[in-house]
Each structure stands twice: as structure tokens, then as C-alpha cells.
XYZ file of C-alpha atoms in Angstrom:
723
model
C 13.679 -67.079 -73.489
C 13.429 -63.365 -74.632
C 11.000 -62.138 -77.546
C 13.810 -61.887 -79.874
C 15.138 -65.429 -78.910
C 11.465 -66.604 -79.838
C 11.390 -64.723 -83.135
C 14.901 -66.407 -84.208
C 14.129 -69.733 -83.476
C 10.902 -69.404 -85.417
C 12.851 -68.514 -88.426
C 15.273 -70.951 -87.827
C 12.515 -73.731 -87.583
C 11.482 -72.929 -91.532
C 14.484 -71.213 -92.880
C 17.919 -73.320 -90.987
C 20.260 -71.463 -93.403
C 18.741 -67.754 -92.352
C 21.338 -65.127 -91.589
C 20.007 -64.380 -88.017
C 22.863 -61.932 -87.264
C 21.018 -59.691 -89.756
C 17.884 -60.330 -87.819
C 19.412 -59.223 -84.561
C 21.179 -55.986 -86.436
C 17.766 -55.256 -87.113
C 16.481 -55.316 -83.916
C 19.343 -53.500 -82.210
C 18.776 -50.710 -84.642
C 15.171 -50.501 -84.185
C 15.663 -50.594 -80.456
C 18.054 -47.933 -80.553
C 15.901 -45.625 -83.314
C 12.883 -45.851 -80.799
C 14.696 -45.512 -77.631
C 12.492 -43.448 -75.437
C 9.334 -43.839 -77.111
C 6.539 -45.823 -75.793
C 3.227 -47.156 -76.837
C -0.286 -45.981 -75.647
C -0.196 -49.319 -73.282
C 3.090 -47.827 -71.901
C 5.405 -50.575 -73.305
C 8.505 -49.580 -74.972
C 7.539 -49.157 -78.928
C 10.117 -51.366 -79.909
C 7.858 -54.047 -78.721
C 5.666 -53.441 -81.658
C 8.163 -53.953 -84.538
C 9.168 -56.800 -82.629
C 5.422 -58.292 -82.653
C 4.946 -57.568 -86.445
C 8.145 -59.301 -87.349
C 6.738 -62.355 -85.272
C 3.734 -62.440 -87.041
C 5.677 -62.248 -90.260
C 7.679 -65.122 -89.303
C 4.458 -67.138 -88.706
C 3.667 -66.534 -92.109
C 7.008 -68.090 -93.206
C 8.199 -65.198 -95.230
C 11.840 -64.561 -96.147
C 14.601 -62.770 -94.133
C 14.088 -59.471 -95.769
C 10.340 -59.391 -95.113
C 11.032 -60.155 -91.103
C 13.957 -57.415 -91.197
C 11.462 -54.917 -92.929
C 8.990 -55.865 -89.881
C 11.284 -54.935 -87.431
C 12.457 -51.632 -89.278
C 8.870 -50.915 -90.786
C 8.519 -47.390 -88.530
C 12.067 -46.371 -88.163
C 11.730 -43.902 -91.151
C 8.170 -42.699 -90.192
C 8.864 -42.363 -86.456
C 12.001 -41.592 -85.830
C 15.440 -39.608 -87.486
C 16.355 -42.705 -89.722
C 16.143 -42.265 -93.331
C 15.792 -44.840 -96.224
C 19.281 -43.904 -97.546
C 20.585 -45.082 -93.992
C 18.582 -48.580 -94.153
C 19.895 -49.062 -97.690
C 23.483 -48.568 -96.514
C 23.178 -50.647 -93.379
C 20.812 -53.517 -94.476
C 20.533 -53.355 -98.443
C 18.221 -51.952 -101.067
C 15.670 -55.036 -100.743
C 14.895 -54.429 -96.780
C 14.996 -50.557 -97.561
C 12.443 -50.878 -100.366
C 10.042 -52.838 -98.382
C 10.355 -50.557 -95.263
C 9.699 -47.225 -97.764
C 6.585 -49.272 -99.264
C 5.131 -49.339 -95.919
C 6.195 -45.908 -94.694
C 3.168 -43.357 -94.655
C 3.380 -40.236 -96.306
C 2.436 -38.640 -92.826
C 4.663 -35.581 -93.168
C 3.080 -34.065 -96.395
C 0.502 -31.454 -95.951
C -2.877 -33.422 -97.111
C -6.098 -31.273 -96.987
C -8.178 -34.163 -95.565
C -7.670 -37.435 -93.878
C -9.515 -39.119 -96.669
C -6.775 -37.600 -99.101
C -3.879 -38.790 -96.854
C -5.300 -42.302 -96.436
C -5.983 -42.535 -100.342
C -2.496 -41.336 -101.254
C -0.713 -43.754 -98.411
C -2.581 -46.528 -99.866
C -1.648 -45.379 -103.577
C 1.971 -45.215 -102.583
C 1.767 -48.939 -100.894
C 0.020 -50.225 -104.222
C 2.609 -48.757 -106.457
C 5.233 -50.629 -104.112
C 3.351 -53.670 -103.830
C 3.052 -54.027 -107.572
C 6.673 -54.319 -108.060
C 6.979 -56.577 -104.675
C 3.895 -58.171 -103.036
C 5.865 -58.571 -99.651
C 4.902 -54.724 -99.080
C 1.591 -55.643 -98.231
C 2.475 -58.565 -96.496
C 4.430 -56.786 -94.034
C 1.744 -54.057 -93.868
C -0.947 -56.609 -92.846
C 1.167 -57.945 -90.137
C 1.494 -54.297 -89.159
C -2.167 -53.756 -88.892
C -3.181 -56.881 -87.317
C -0.536 -56.091 -84.196
C -2.003 -52.378 -84.310
C -5.399 -53.937 -84.016
C -4.575 -56.458 -80.978
C -3.634 -53.497 -79.249
C -6.338 -50.940 -80.124
C -7.644 -50.982 -76.477
C -5.579 -48.530 -75.678
C -6.527 -45.759 -77.916
C -9.314 -43.250 -77.498
C -13.029 -44.603 -78.987
C -13.104 -42.104 -81.974
C -9.524 -43.622 -83.098
C -10.614 -47.090 -82.537
C -13.791 -46.807 -84.770
C -11.668 -45.084 -87.501
C -8.855 -47.576 -87.395
C -11.187 -50.360 -87.518
C -13.372 -49.232 -90.248
C -10.222 -48.766 -92.338
C -9.536 -52.405 -91.346
C -13.041 -53.695 -92.364
C -12.940 -52.118 -95.551
C -9.511 -52.138 -96.877
C -7.223 -54.688 -94.805
C -9.361 -57.472 -94.284
C -10.606 -57.832 -97.872
C -6.677 -57.604 -98.957
C -5.946 -60.530 -96.818
C -8.676 -62.126 -98.213
C -7.367 -61.419 -101.860
C -4.247 -62.816 -100.920
C -5.805 -65.529 -99.537
C -4.452 -65.369 -96.072
C -7.831 -66.297 -94.218
C -6.222 -66.541 -90.511
C -5.176 -63.004 -90.881
C -8.398 -61.870 -92.440
C -10.399 -63.832 -89.772
C -8.633 -62.194 -87.000
C -8.718 -58.695 -88.631
C -12.470 -59.142 -89.155
C -13.424 -60.099 -85.509
C -11.290 -57.526 -84.081
C -12.743 -54.709 -86.279
C -16.319 -56.212 -85.264
C -15.392 -55.338 -81.522
C -14.532 -52.107 -81.876
C -17.235 -51.085 -84.829
C -20.414 -52.808 -83.371
C -19.580 -53.242 -79.809
C -23.019 -54.253 -78.437
C -23.928 -56.563 -81.041
C -20.191 -58.225 -80.360
C -20.560 -58.314 -76.677
C -24.088 -60.186 -77.147
C -22.820 -62.631 -79.794
C -19.644 -63.198 -77.996
C -21.437 -64.051 -74.912
C -24.173 -66.368 -76.863
C -20.978 -68.252 -78.411
C -19.495 -68.666 -74.902
C -22.476 -70.175 -73.398
C -22.399 -73.026 -76.090
C -18.960 -73.408 -76.413
C -18.597 -76.706 -74.354
C -21.668 -78.569 -76.208
C -20.150 -77.196 -79.714
C -16.535 -78.630 -78.967
C -18.110 -81.863 -78.076
C -20.422 -81.777 -81.180
C -17.206 -81.048 -83.293
C -15.381 -83.827 -81.854
C -18.097 -86.434 -82.576
C -18.542 -85.651 -85.756
C -15.196 -85.283 -86.966
C -14.626 -89.254 -85.826
C -18.058 -90.049 -87.554
C -16.952 -88.195 -90.688
C -13.346 -89.832 -90.601
C -14.996 -93.324 -90.153
C -17.073 -93.201 -93.091
C -14.217 -91.836 -95.025
C -12.037 -94.709 -94.245
C -14.762 -97.332 -94.843
C -14.919 -95.939 -98.293
C -11.196 -96.122 -98.908
C -10.492 -92.205 -98.723
C -7.155 -91.425 -96.895
C -7.774 -88.236 -95.247
C -7.724 -85.790 -92.175
C -10.818 -84.240 -90.769
C -10.742 -80.886 -88.944
C -13.712 -79.230 -87.454
C -14.121 -75.588 -86.484
C -16.828 -73.012 -85.431
C -17.499 -70.243 -87.672
C -15.805 -66.951 -86.432
C -17.804 -64.140 -84.557
C -18.080 -61.915 -87.744
C -18.988 -64.491 -89.903
C -21.865 -65.625 -87.536
C -23.239 -61.991 -87.120
C -23.237 -61.664 -90.934
C -25.291 -64.831 -91.341
C -27.441 -63.776 -88.758
C -28.082 -60.307 -90.420
C -28.375 -61.643 -93.889
C -31.534 -64.242 -92.631
C -32.641 -62.446 -89.723
C -32.446 -65.106 -87.359
C -31.109 -65.137 -83.687
C -27.908 -67.003 -82.891
C -29.970 -70.030 -81.536
C -31.361 -70.459 -85.174
C -27.845 -70.266 -86.983
C -27.527 -74.422 -87.342
C -24.351 -73.881 -89.755
C -22.215 -72.102 -87.692
C -20.034 -75.330 -87.521
C -17.746 -76.335 -90.773
C -15.423 -79.262 -91.337
C -12.624 -79.822 -93.759
C -11.859 -82.881 -95.180
C -8.269 -82.926 -96.135
C -6.980 -85.456 -98.973
C -4.247 -86.644 -100.766
C -5.172 -86.128 -104.480
C -7.819 -84.298 -106.126
C -9.461 -87.499 -107.248
C -10.076 -88.364 -103.677
C -11.802 -85.003 -103.155
C -14.147 -86.026 -105.423
C -14.802 -89.233 -103.939
C -15.268 -87.919 -100.706
C -17.809 -85.448 -101.789
C -19.705 -88.675 -103.171
C -19.440 -90.323 -99.822
C -20.566 -87.218 -97.901
C -23.543 -86.927 -100.159
C -24.270 -90.721 -100.082
C -24.049 -90.562 -95.980
C -25.974 -87.352 -95.515
C -28.786 -85.530 -97.375
C -27.272 -82.561 -99.379
C -28.547 -79.139 -99.318
C -29.808 -77.772 -102.628
C -27.981 -74.923 -103.998
C -25.055 -75.406 -101.507
C -22.465 -77.212 -103.575
C -19.532 -75.126 -105.251
C -16.532 -76.480 -107.017
C -13.789 -74.388 -106.505
C -11.379 -76.871 -107.462
C -12.187 -76.736 -111.183
C -13.017 -73.076 -111.117
C -10.506 -71.489 -108.546
C -11.313 -68.300 -106.868
C -9.000 -65.223 -107.861
C -7.079 -65.482 -104.471
C -6.148 -69.128 -105.483
C -8.083 -70.828 -103.211
C -9.546 -74.176 -104.152
C -11.892 -76.488 -102.293
C -15.185 -78.386 -102.880
C -17.741 -76.974 -100.810
C -21.217 -78.563 -99.637
C -23.544 -78.269 -97.002
C -25.886 -81.242 -95.646
C -28.307 -82.076 -92.906
C -25.583 -84.140 -90.612
C -25.882 -85.969 -87.466
C -28.724 -85.059 -85.244
C -30.291 -83.322 -88.044
C -27.798 -80.270 -87.806
C -27.037 -78.307 -90.669
C -22.897 -78.665 -91.469
C -20.845 -77.184 -94.157
C -18.004 -79.411 -95.478
C -14.832 -78.129 -97.499
C -12.861 -80.941 -99.253
C -9.247 -80.333 -100.468
C -5.813 -81.500 -100.893
C -2.968 -80.910 -98.629
C -1.531 -78.222 -100.661
C -4.672 -76.612 -101.238
C -5.292 -76.534 -97.582
C -1.734 -74.936 -96.965
C -2.790 -72.158 -100.044
C -6.268 -71.762 -98.347
C -4.814 -70.908 -94.758
C -1.545 -68.922 -96.017
C -2.407 -67.605 -99.350
C 0.176 -65.973 -101.452
C 2.710 -66.646 -98.583
C 2.327 -70.172 -99.173
C 3.539 -69.731 -102.728
C 6.513 -67.340 -101.681
C 9.430 -68.125 -103.940
C 12.837 -67.689 -101.603
C 14.922 -66.324 -104.419
C 16.561 -62.607 -104.052
C 15.269 -60.192 -106.785
C 12.619 -62.374 -108.226
C 9.200 -60.915 -108.266
C 6.254 -62.865 -106.834
C 4.038 -61.078 -109.496
C 6.104 -62.487 -112.227
C 5.486 -65.573 -114.829
C 2.912 -68.074 -113.499
C 1.719 -65.743 -110.992
C 0.121 -63.324 -113.493
C -3.650 -64.715 -113.451
C -3.227 -64.522 -109.789
C -2.702 -61.082 -109.510
C -5.450 -59.822 -112.065
C -7.250 -57.864 -109.226
C -3.771 -56.233 -108.551
C -3.424 -55.003 -112.322
C -7.085 -53.685 -112.211
C -6.084 -51.446 -109.101
C -3.433 -50.005 -110.737
C -5.173 -49.051 -113.534
C -7.594 -47.207 -111.529
C -5.003 -45.493 -109.398
C -3.724 -44.285 -112.463
C -7.151 -42.751 -113.872
C -8.614 -41.649 -110.626
C -7.181 -38.454 -109.025
C -9.934 -37.902 -106.743
C -8.808 -39.376 -103.243
C -12.340 -40.517 -102.239
C -13.038 -42.110 -105.629
C -10.053 -43.883 -105.762
C -10.676 -45.204 -102.049
C -14.029 -46.177 -103.286
C -13.022 -48.223 -106.235
C -10.334 -49.920 -104.145
C -13.120 -51.168 -101.635
C -15.400 -52.236 -104.568
C -12.429 -54.211 -106.145
C -11.356 -55.939 -102.972
C -14.755 -57.217 -101.653
C -15.588 -60.272 -102.823
C -18.298 -63.050 -103.466
C -17.981 -63.716 -107.010
C -19.848 -65.346 -109.882
C -18.141 -67.019 -112.770
C -19.745 -66.003 -116.036
C -18.918 -67.053 -119.837
C -18.298 -65.122 -123.079
C -19.754 -66.544 -126.118
C -16.157 -67.603 -126.819
C -16.104 -69.889 -123.458
C -13.565 -67.461 -121.870
C -14.473 -66.972 -118.080
C -15.172 -63.735 -116.358
C -15.085 -63.370 -112.788
C -17.407 -60.576 -111.636
C -18.738 -59.433 -107.818
C -21.905 -60.891 -106.914
C -25.031 -58.837 -108.447
C -23.281 -57.444 -111.034
C -25.309 -57.203 -114.194
C -24.572 -57.268 -117.859
C -23.390 -53.771 -118.179
C -20.626 -54.722 -115.801
C -19.660 -57.708 -118.149
C -19.746 -55.402 -120.944
C -17.276 -52.879 -119.410
C -15.148 -56.240 -118.241
C -15.033 -57.229 -121.892
C -14.180 -53.820 -123.470
C -14.944 -50.005 -122.648
C -16.428 -49.109 -125.878
C -18.639 -52.210 -125.566
C -19.781 -50.840 -122.172
C -20.235 -47.453 -123.275
C -22.782 -48.571 -126.141
C -24.433 -51.494 -124.509
C -28.260 -51.400 -125.142
C -29.095 -55.217 -124.052
C -27.868 -58.465 -123.400
C -28.729 -62.056 -124.244
C -28.127 -64.565 -121.193
C -28.066 -68.282 -122.365
C -29.868 -67.241 -125.576
C -32.702 -65.327 -123.941
C -33.164 -61.207 -124.112
C -32.743 -60.031 -120.586
C -33.016 -56.443 -119.046
C -29.834 -54.492 -117.946
C -30.645 -54.945 -114.371
C -30.322 -58.446 -114.414
C -28.109 -59.999 -111.838
C -25.610 -62.457 -113.493
C -25.608 -66.099 -111.962
C -22.924 -68.672 -111.892
C -22.221 -70.270 -115.106
C -24.260 -67.568 -117.282
C -22.952 -67.320 -120.958
C -23.438 -63.524 -121.905
C -23.883 -61.866 -125.124
C -23.800 -58.187 -125.404
C -25.969 -56.254 -127.760
C -24.534 -52.681 -128.583
C -25.856 -49.628 -130.369
C -23.788 -46.683 -131.536
C -26.515 -44.294 -130.354
C -26.723 -45.884 -126.705
C -24.766 -43.865 -124.044
C -24.311 -44.201 -120.448
C -27.050 -42.586 -118.104
C -27.359 -42.112 -114.415
C -29.457 -44.836 -113.833
C -26.626 -47.259 -115.039
C -24.651 -46.166 -111.503
C -27.648 -47.773 -109.469
C -27.332 -51.224 -111.245
C -23.297 -51.773 -111.854
C -21.253 -53.425 -109.079
C -17.847 -53.320 -110.627
C -15.294 -50.408 -110.120
C -14.438 -50.589 -113.576
C -17.872 -49.889 -114.860
C -18.691 -47.211 -112.359
C -15.582 -45.191 -113.174
C -16.201 -45.260 -116.916
C -19.676 -44.460 -116.358
C -19.039 -41.447 -114.213
C -16.041 -40.304 -116.629
C -18.482 -39.880 -119.438
C -21.389 -38.153 -117.083
C -18.851 -35.724 -116.006
C -17.640 -35.023 -119.625
C -20.995 -34.352 -120.493
C -21.741 -32.189 -117.450
C -18.397 -30.202 -118.353
C -19.308 -29.658 -121.883
C -22.531 -28.351 -120.385
C -20.735 -25.937 -117.952
C -18.573 -24.838 -120.985
C -20.995 -23.833 -123.352
C -22.820 -22.126 -120.568
C -19.966 -20.331 -119.413
C -18.927 -19.244 -122.850
C -22.607 -17.736 -123.458
C -22.456 -15.813 -120.123
C -19.064 -14.471 -120.820
C -19.914 -13.648 -124.594
C -22.849 -11.499 -123.365
C -20.933 -9.765 -120.584
C -18.146 -8.754 -122.966
C -20.319 -7.495 -125.427
C -21.859 -5.190 -122.712
C -18.349 -3.794 -122.558
C -17.474 -3.405 -126.214
C -15.161 -6.584 -125.776
C -14.643 -9.726 -127.807
C -14.225 -12.947 -125.692
C -12.417 -14.563 -128.790
C -9.941 -11.751 -129.121
C -9.368 -11.919 -125.461
C -8.429 -15.481 -125.543
C -6.373 -14.991 -128.738
C -4.552 -12.134 -127.278
C -3.789 -14.146 -124.067
C -5.532 -11.523 -121.578
C -8.267 -13.832 -120.807
C -5.169 -16.448 -119.437
C -3.969 -13.329 -117.341
C -7.294 -12.792 -115.732
C -7.375 -16.574 -115.097
C -4.069 -16.517 -113.372
C -5.153 -13.577 -111.237
C -8.503 -15.221 -110.119
C -6.579 -18.439 -109.288
C -8.908 -20.548 -111.590
C -6.851 -21.719 -114.473
C -6.142 -20.364 -117.663
C -8.272 -20.098 -120.734
C -11.215 -22.616 -121.277
C -10.501 -23.385 -117.514
C -11.475 -19.944 -116.476
C -14.789 -20.102 -118.895
C -15.651 -23.451 -117.195
C -15.316 -22.003 -113.619
C -17.692 -19.415 -114.726
C -20.138 -22.007 -116.216
C -20.131 -23.704 -112.757
C -20.523 -20.905 -111.195
C -17.359 -20.601 -109.088
C -16.493 -17.421 -110.734
C -18.591 -14.359 -111.875
C -18.684 -12.761 -115.006
C -18.321 -9.543 -113.112
C -15.259 -10.642 -111.465
C -13.676 -11.295 -115.099
C -15.077 -8.160 -116.196
C -13.811 -5.973 -113.062
C -10.033 -7.608 -114.250
C -10.374 -6.338 -117.989
C -12.176 -3.164 -117.535
C -10.708 -0.069 -115.643
C -12.539 0.941 -112.544
C -15.482 3.461 -113.634
C -15.403 2.273 -117.195
C -18.408 0.713 -118.841
C -21.252 -0.289 -116.425
C -20.607 -0.048 -113.144
C -20.208 -3.154 -111.131
C -23.780 -2.809 -109.256
C -25.463 -2.579 -112.459
C -23.693 -5.278 -113.858
C -24.124 -7.552 -110.965
C -27.686 -6.831 -110.868
C -28.227 -7.960 -114.671
C -26.097 -10.970 -114.092
C -26.647 -12.033 -110.429
C -24.900 -15.379 -111.275
C -23.120 -16.065 -107.875
C -26.184 -14.634 -106.143
C -28.101 -17.248 -107.508
C -25.652 -19.792 -106.683
C -24.513 -19.155 -103.217
C -27.636 -16.962 -102.075
C -26.823 -14.819 -99.044
C -29.208 -15.039 -95.913
C -30.372 -12.129 -94.159
C -28.889 -13.563 -90.838
C -25.260 -13.299 -90.006
C -25.650 -16.497 -87.580
C -25.491 -19.420 -89.463
C -28.483 -21.625 -88.768
C -27.460 -24.584 -90.849
C -24.101 -24.929 -88.534
C -21.856 -24.979 -92.051
C -18.925 -22.558 -92.925
C -18.570 -22.467 -96.860
C -14.775 -21.485 -97.484
C -14.996 -19.729 -94.019
C -18.217 -17.937 -94.647
C -21.085 -18.954 -92.522
C -23.814 -16.676 -94.175
C -24.084 -18.728 -97.633
C -27.159 -20.736 -98.626
C -26.725 -24.190 -97.757
C -28.750 -27.434 -97.874
C -28.170 -31.001 -96.717
C -28.184 -34.075 -99.193
C -31.311 -36.226 -98.184
C -29.241 -38.974 -100.040
C -26.864 -38.975 -96.914
C -28.024 -36.862 -94.177
C -24.876 -35.479 -93.110
C -24.418 -34.822 -89.371
C -21.759 -32.861 -87.142
C -18.568 -34.859 -87.219
C -19.170 -36.501 -90.210
C -16.461 -35.629 -93.019
C -18.210 -33.508 -95.497
C -17.755 -31.729 -99.271
C -19.766 -29.176 -100.548
C -21.012 -29.004 -104.251
C -22.282 -25.654 -105.933
C -25.832 -26.434 -107.314
C -26.946 -24.023 -109.759
C -29.864 -21.855 -108.112
C -29.852 -23.642 -104.677
C -26.481 -22.518 -103.133
C -24.447 -25.173 -101.756
C -25.450 -28.728 -101.355
C -23.467 -30.740 -98.395
C -23.010 -34.470 -98.765
C -20.993 -36.809 -96.632
C -17.496 -37.449 -98.013
C -18.464 -40.994 -98.829
C -21.689 -40.515 -100.238
C -22.098 -42.466 -103.738
C -24.458 -39.796 -105.079
C -21.669 -37.183 -104.183
C -18.898 -39.278 -105.834
C -21.043 -39.004 -108.865
C -20.834 -35.380 -109.166
C -18.186 -33.415 -110.985
C -15.109 -32.641 -108.965
C -14.967 -29.284 -110.467
C -18.368 -28.207 -108.666
C -16.377 -29.225 -105.327
C -16.333 -26.511 -102.768
C -14.585 -26.170 -99.092
C -17.215 -26.615 -96.392
C -16.800 -27.447 -92.695
C -19.091 -27.548 -89.645
C -19.186 -24.590 -87.432
C -18.612 -25.603 -83.878
C -20.664 -22.799 -82.452
C -23.905 -23.873 -84.138
C -26.573 -25.666 -82.126
C -29.207 -27.633 -83.431
C -30.591 -31.028 -84.136
C -30.495 -32.992 -87.367
C -32.369 -35.450 -88.817
C -30.955 -38.979 -89.446
C -32.811 -42.226 -90.617
C -32.089 -45.354 -88.361
C -32.931 -48.992 -89.545
C -33.551 -51.722 -87.077
C -33.673 -55.455 -88.083
C -35.372 -57.362 -84.912
C -37.403 -60.447 -84.037
C -41.189 -59.840 -84.576
C -41.967 -60.508 -80.866
C -44.433 -58.284 -78.446
C -42.655 -55.497 -76.327
C -39.736 -55.339 -78.289
C -40.623 -52.182 -80.282
C -41.605 -50.463 -76.816
C -38.242 -51.545 -75.710
C -36.443 -49.846 -78.784
C -38.454 -46.660 -78.545
C -37.867 -46.464 -75.010
C -34.000 -46.633 -75.687
C -34.236 -43.460 -78.235
C -35.880 -41.650 -75.156
C -33.222 -42.769 -72.635
C -30.685 -41.364 -74.948
C -32.682 -37.679 -74.835
C -33.319 -38.523 -78.884
C -36.851 -37.691 -80.213
C -38.551 -39.985 -83.016
C -39.965 -37.680 -85.648
C -40.963 -40.528 -87.823
C -41.211 -44.461 -87.802
C -42.221 -47.012 -90.426
C -42.621 -50.642 -89.192
C -43.403 -53.829 -90.692
C -43.131 -57.666 -90.056
C -41.790 -59.984 -92.567
C -42.921 -63.522 -93.340
C -40.026 -65.016 -91.951
C -40.667 -63.726 -88.077
C -38.532 -60.592 -88.474
C -39.529 -56.668 -88.267
C -37.765 -54.209 -90.212
C -38.128 -51.025 -88.090
C -37.227 -47.516 -90.010
C -36.895 -44.338 -87.549
C -36.186 -40.916 -88.521
C -34.882 -39.061 -85.305
C -33.608 -35.684 -84.688
C -29.746 -35.987 -83.155
C -27.187 -33.404 -82.232
C -24.255 -34.736 -83.917
C -22.363 -38.003 -84.870
C -21.429 -38.936 -81.440
C -24.891 -39.152 -80.240
C -26.135 -41.273 -83.156
C -23.111 -43.465 -82.536
C -24.255 -43.645 -78.750
C -27.992 -44.395 -79.828
C -26.760 -47.450 -82.360
C -24.708 -48.663 -79.438
C -27.644 -49.010 -77.303
C -30.023 -50.337 -79.676
C -27.642 -53.096 -80.473
C -27.530 -54.117 -76.870
C -31.153 -54.971 -76.647
C -31.970 -58.664 -76.756
C -33.623 -59.424 -80.106
C -32.081 -56.939 -82.120
C -30.107 -58.673 -85.189
C -28.777 -55.345 -86.672
C -28.734 -51.274 -86.495
C -27.710 -49.275 -89.577
C -27.687 -45.809 -90.357
C -29.714 -45.381 -93.635
C -30.419 -42.456 -96.331
C -33.091 -40.377 -94.975
C -35.184 -40.611 -98.177
C -35.517 -44.315 -97.149
C -38.678 -43.546 -95.144
């Protein structure tokens, strides 16, 4: 049986009336369009769209989605056009294909900007039709399955994007099996050493765990039937990424992770779910604080279950999830289980509005945020998700990320309330703004018209909405200060040449200067002077004829604005390894909050009096700065030297392990310049090292080797000011 026949058989199984001829025509078009193209594995390229369509069929989506899967790369990678697809396959299929087509042919300045705009386009399309993101998820899953054939740097970049965006998206859509596979595949390429070590340990105990699962399944089923609960019981081991996260969170080795096995009790009604919960708690001792009722209070991705953890047979901790058959289908398939097979009807309409509140929130952010890096950051925040459920004084429920504070709640209610939040009452008691909200809290916000957001709030808030609103107000204050400074500087410079800034604005001459200097007209030019991107001398030179007024040398000596901002060094050879707008002799310093290394994507910010400060593009503190102060910077490939970076190693507290870790640094040719080691009460050790490395590749090599050491739980790059 050919792969095409397997696909059509799968479709016919869940949709007997499907037009399979349309599927065959879509495949033939894709095969012809991709003729001569091969994948990195050497296989014909058409095997990829065929595999994507097969995954879509596993989700039991409609025919248009399957055909879109077959055609999804045709517009991007071949001469086919959206108009051609519309004519041959109809508007619906063409729209889905267009939604997942990247904007790769447009000249984006950075990979981050391209990634953000690709996602922004996909977001707009999925708001109209959720099938766009379902097709994209299937595309990403097949790409992750075949990542072995790509170079290591591409593997890591794609895996990071998958972990940060696509796995959380699958979770938001409730498609758990896709989320789990994406996480495990990304884990394999992002933390190769830890993945190999954990996979090996799991494999050793596989037979033992399977026997335990089989025995406990039978025992739970026996107890449920004896109590009159009709149900089905399924046991399963947690996936590797989940176990790794548990090990990292608790600091325990794999041997001590006792609740790595979970059981599902699937009943015929919600009443039976609560009955089954009572049986489980009566038979086995429940673990305090581990019960969650997601049936009465469903997760935003439609997930419903009762969760509990008990001391099960043989004294092992086990997790039990209890739900109905329909709830189980939603838990596994998510939105795909709710698919309405009706042409022209959007999934996001009517009853589904609540389910897609998160999508509306993403849509709001894509409208508000122009900066691509900041937009992607808000997407990641909104998609990640352990949540707490809290109440307004009126009893309305608000879902917020775990760790959210009263400021997050205030902004969730209304922007104005957030801007003027001065305090909060939780369950009737006054709490500080840093208080972390808990499930079931009732929050009342205290406002003060004189209260304004400050930078410290950014360290407290967890929601993208609160973060973007606070940043917006802080940047407005920065902008106002820069505007005032720019106006003062220009007025002083103009007076020395018997000119009036006010008259120049009214006559439009300042606009002409702005156009010539390519800074924007009017107030935008004044703002750039305030930020230091343009000197008053540059403006004067455009207004005063050569030889008129003070000489440029004298004026520049009296002002020296850009000299103070971008102070030249005496050496022509760059000692920092950074070029600022192509120049390598500009005063540069590296931000200690993120410690950029050669190979990191970077961005520069003009800092008054200190030249240019270089941040990593994904640095939170860099994102807090006004984009108008941003300046293009790049690594100078000719420069040699080392850069300090901080690495935190979480490991078991046992003799000889620290020596082994230190030796690993030496083996990689890396010198430790400072170390801080401490043992914790739970038998762990937290070791933070400051080390000198050449570039990002050497750092990755160090992290990989450290991760392979037995007894090391996690290795992370941290801020240099951690020590």
C-alpha cells in the first residue's frame, strides 16, 4: 500500500463521504510542483507534505485541512501561486495554504524580525480560521521528526522556536499528544547530554515500570468496579521533558522521582468522576495540596479532569486523572475534537468565544506592538501556561499565569486600574504588590490617581498585557524627557547662530533638515537630538551656509553631544569585537544583565555619556528600553578575545562532583575566573561559575559536557550579575 493510499484510507475511516479525488489531485499537484526537489535526508521533497497530511488525518480534520497539508509548501518553495491554488482547489484551501506560507521572500533585517512577522501573519489568519495553526503544527511536527539531517546550529534554532512557541500553542489548543512529542523532540536537540542520560535511565527501568503500570491498572479497576463505578483505566509513564522538568524543579535524581507514572480513570458521567475520586481517596492516602478540580473550573484550552495524587501500591506516589469519555477526547485532541465539519463556519464563532480569549489577547498585542522582538516575547508569555484562578469582588473568574501579582490582576481588569494601582486586598487583607496570587483568592485593587507605573513593576508582573502597558508608559516618559532635552539643546545652538527654533518649525525649514538627515520631520528630528542620534552641529550645518556663524570645529567643541555618547577610542583596531553601524572605533560596553557572546543575536542602545550598550536581542532589560534609542550593531569577525559568562550548575551534593565539574571546564579549554558554591538543605548543590569563553559555540560545548556528568541535574546560562 502506497503512502497516498494509507492517507486516503485514514480519511475514509473517519469521513466516509469525503471527496478522495480532491486529495489525489492535491497530491499530484504537489508532486509535480516539488519535482526534482529533495529533503536533506535525500528523500523526494513530496514525502514531507504527504507526512504532514497524514498527521492532519490523525487529528481527524476536514478535507480542506488535509489538502492544505499536501499543498502547504507549494507557494513558498515552488512557482505555484495562491491565485493558481484558488482556481484549482477553491478559496478555502488556498486561504489555509496562504496562512501557513512564510514571508521568506521579503527583506527582513534580522531573523527575529522575520520570525515575528511570519508569526504575526499566521496569527491574523488563524483568527479567521483556526485550521491555519493546526496545519502549521502538523508541519512543524514532521520537521522536528526529521531534524537529524540538519546542521547543529539549525537544529538548535528550530528546536528553541518549537519549545518556545509551537509546543505551547499545541497546549493552548489542547492537543496533548502533539505538545508532548514536540517537547521531547525539542529537548533532544536543546539539551542533548541531559536527554541522552535521562533516556538511558528510563530505558533501564522500562520493563519494571510496564509491569507496575499493568498491576496498578488492574488494582484501580477492581476497586472502582467494587464501588459501582463503571470506568476504563489507563496507565502511562510521563514523557521525558516532563520528568526532566520535575527533576530540575525538585533537584532530585531520576531514581527519586516517584510520581513519574500517571493513571487515567475514564468514566461515563461527571457524577461518576466525583464518585471515583472518593473511592481513590478512601483506598489510598491522598497527598495534601495535590487535588485540582478542572471539571468545575476548566482550563482555558477546554481541558477538564479531576487531578489527585496518592500514596499508591508499594508506597509509590502516583497521579490519577479522572474524566468522562468526552472530556478524555478533548484532553487528547483539543480543538480538533470540537471541529465543526461545516463549510464556511469559523471555529472561533459563537459558543467558542471563551475558548479563544487567549487568541483575542494575542491579536490585541499584535496590533499594539511594532517591535518584532517584543511582540515575540509577549507571544511566549501568553502561550506558556500554568495558571491560577482568582476572583473579582463581584465573583468573576480571572485566569492569570502562575506567579502573577496584584498588578497583573489590575491590568487584566482595566488598563486605567493597572496604571493607578497602589495596593491590593486579597481575601480582605492588605497585601504588598509583590504578593503572588493563589487559586481561589478574591482580589480588590486599591487605586490612587497620583500613582504611576515604575521600573520595579517590570520585575513583578508575569502577564504580557501588564508588561507591555508598563513599558509603554515608561517609554513615553523617556520620550518626553528626550524631547525636552532635544528642544533645549537645539534652542541654545540656534541662538548662537541668530536663529529661532520656533520660526524654523513654523516655516517648515526644520522638516526639510529632518528629511535630509533621514530622521523624520519636525518633532521626530528634535527627539533624535535628545536621544543623541543626531548632533545639533549636524542640524546647524544644514541651516547655516559654509563659513557662516561659528565654525563647525568650535561649535562641536562647545557641544560635544555625540562625542559624549559615542566617544571615539584612540586605537583603530576594535578591542570589543563590535561594529556600530559598520564602524569599529566606537565606545562600546556589554550589558551585564545578559553578557552577550560572539554568535548571540545582539542590539545596541545609545546610552548618554557611555557610548553604546550592547544587549542580547532577547534580554528583558533591553526590551524595556525605548526602541528610538536602538542602533545597529554586529560582531566583528576579525576580533579575537574572551568574554565572561555566568553558568549555573544544579547538581547532587556529593564528594568529588565539584572536582569533576571543574575538570570539565579545563577539558574544554575554559578558565573559571570566579565561583560561588553552596549546598542546600535538600541534598543539592547550586554552583555558579563565571568563566571566560571565546564565543557562543564554546559555551554550548561546555554546557553539553557538563550536562553529561552523572549527578548534574541542570546547566543554565545566567546573568553575569548573578554572582
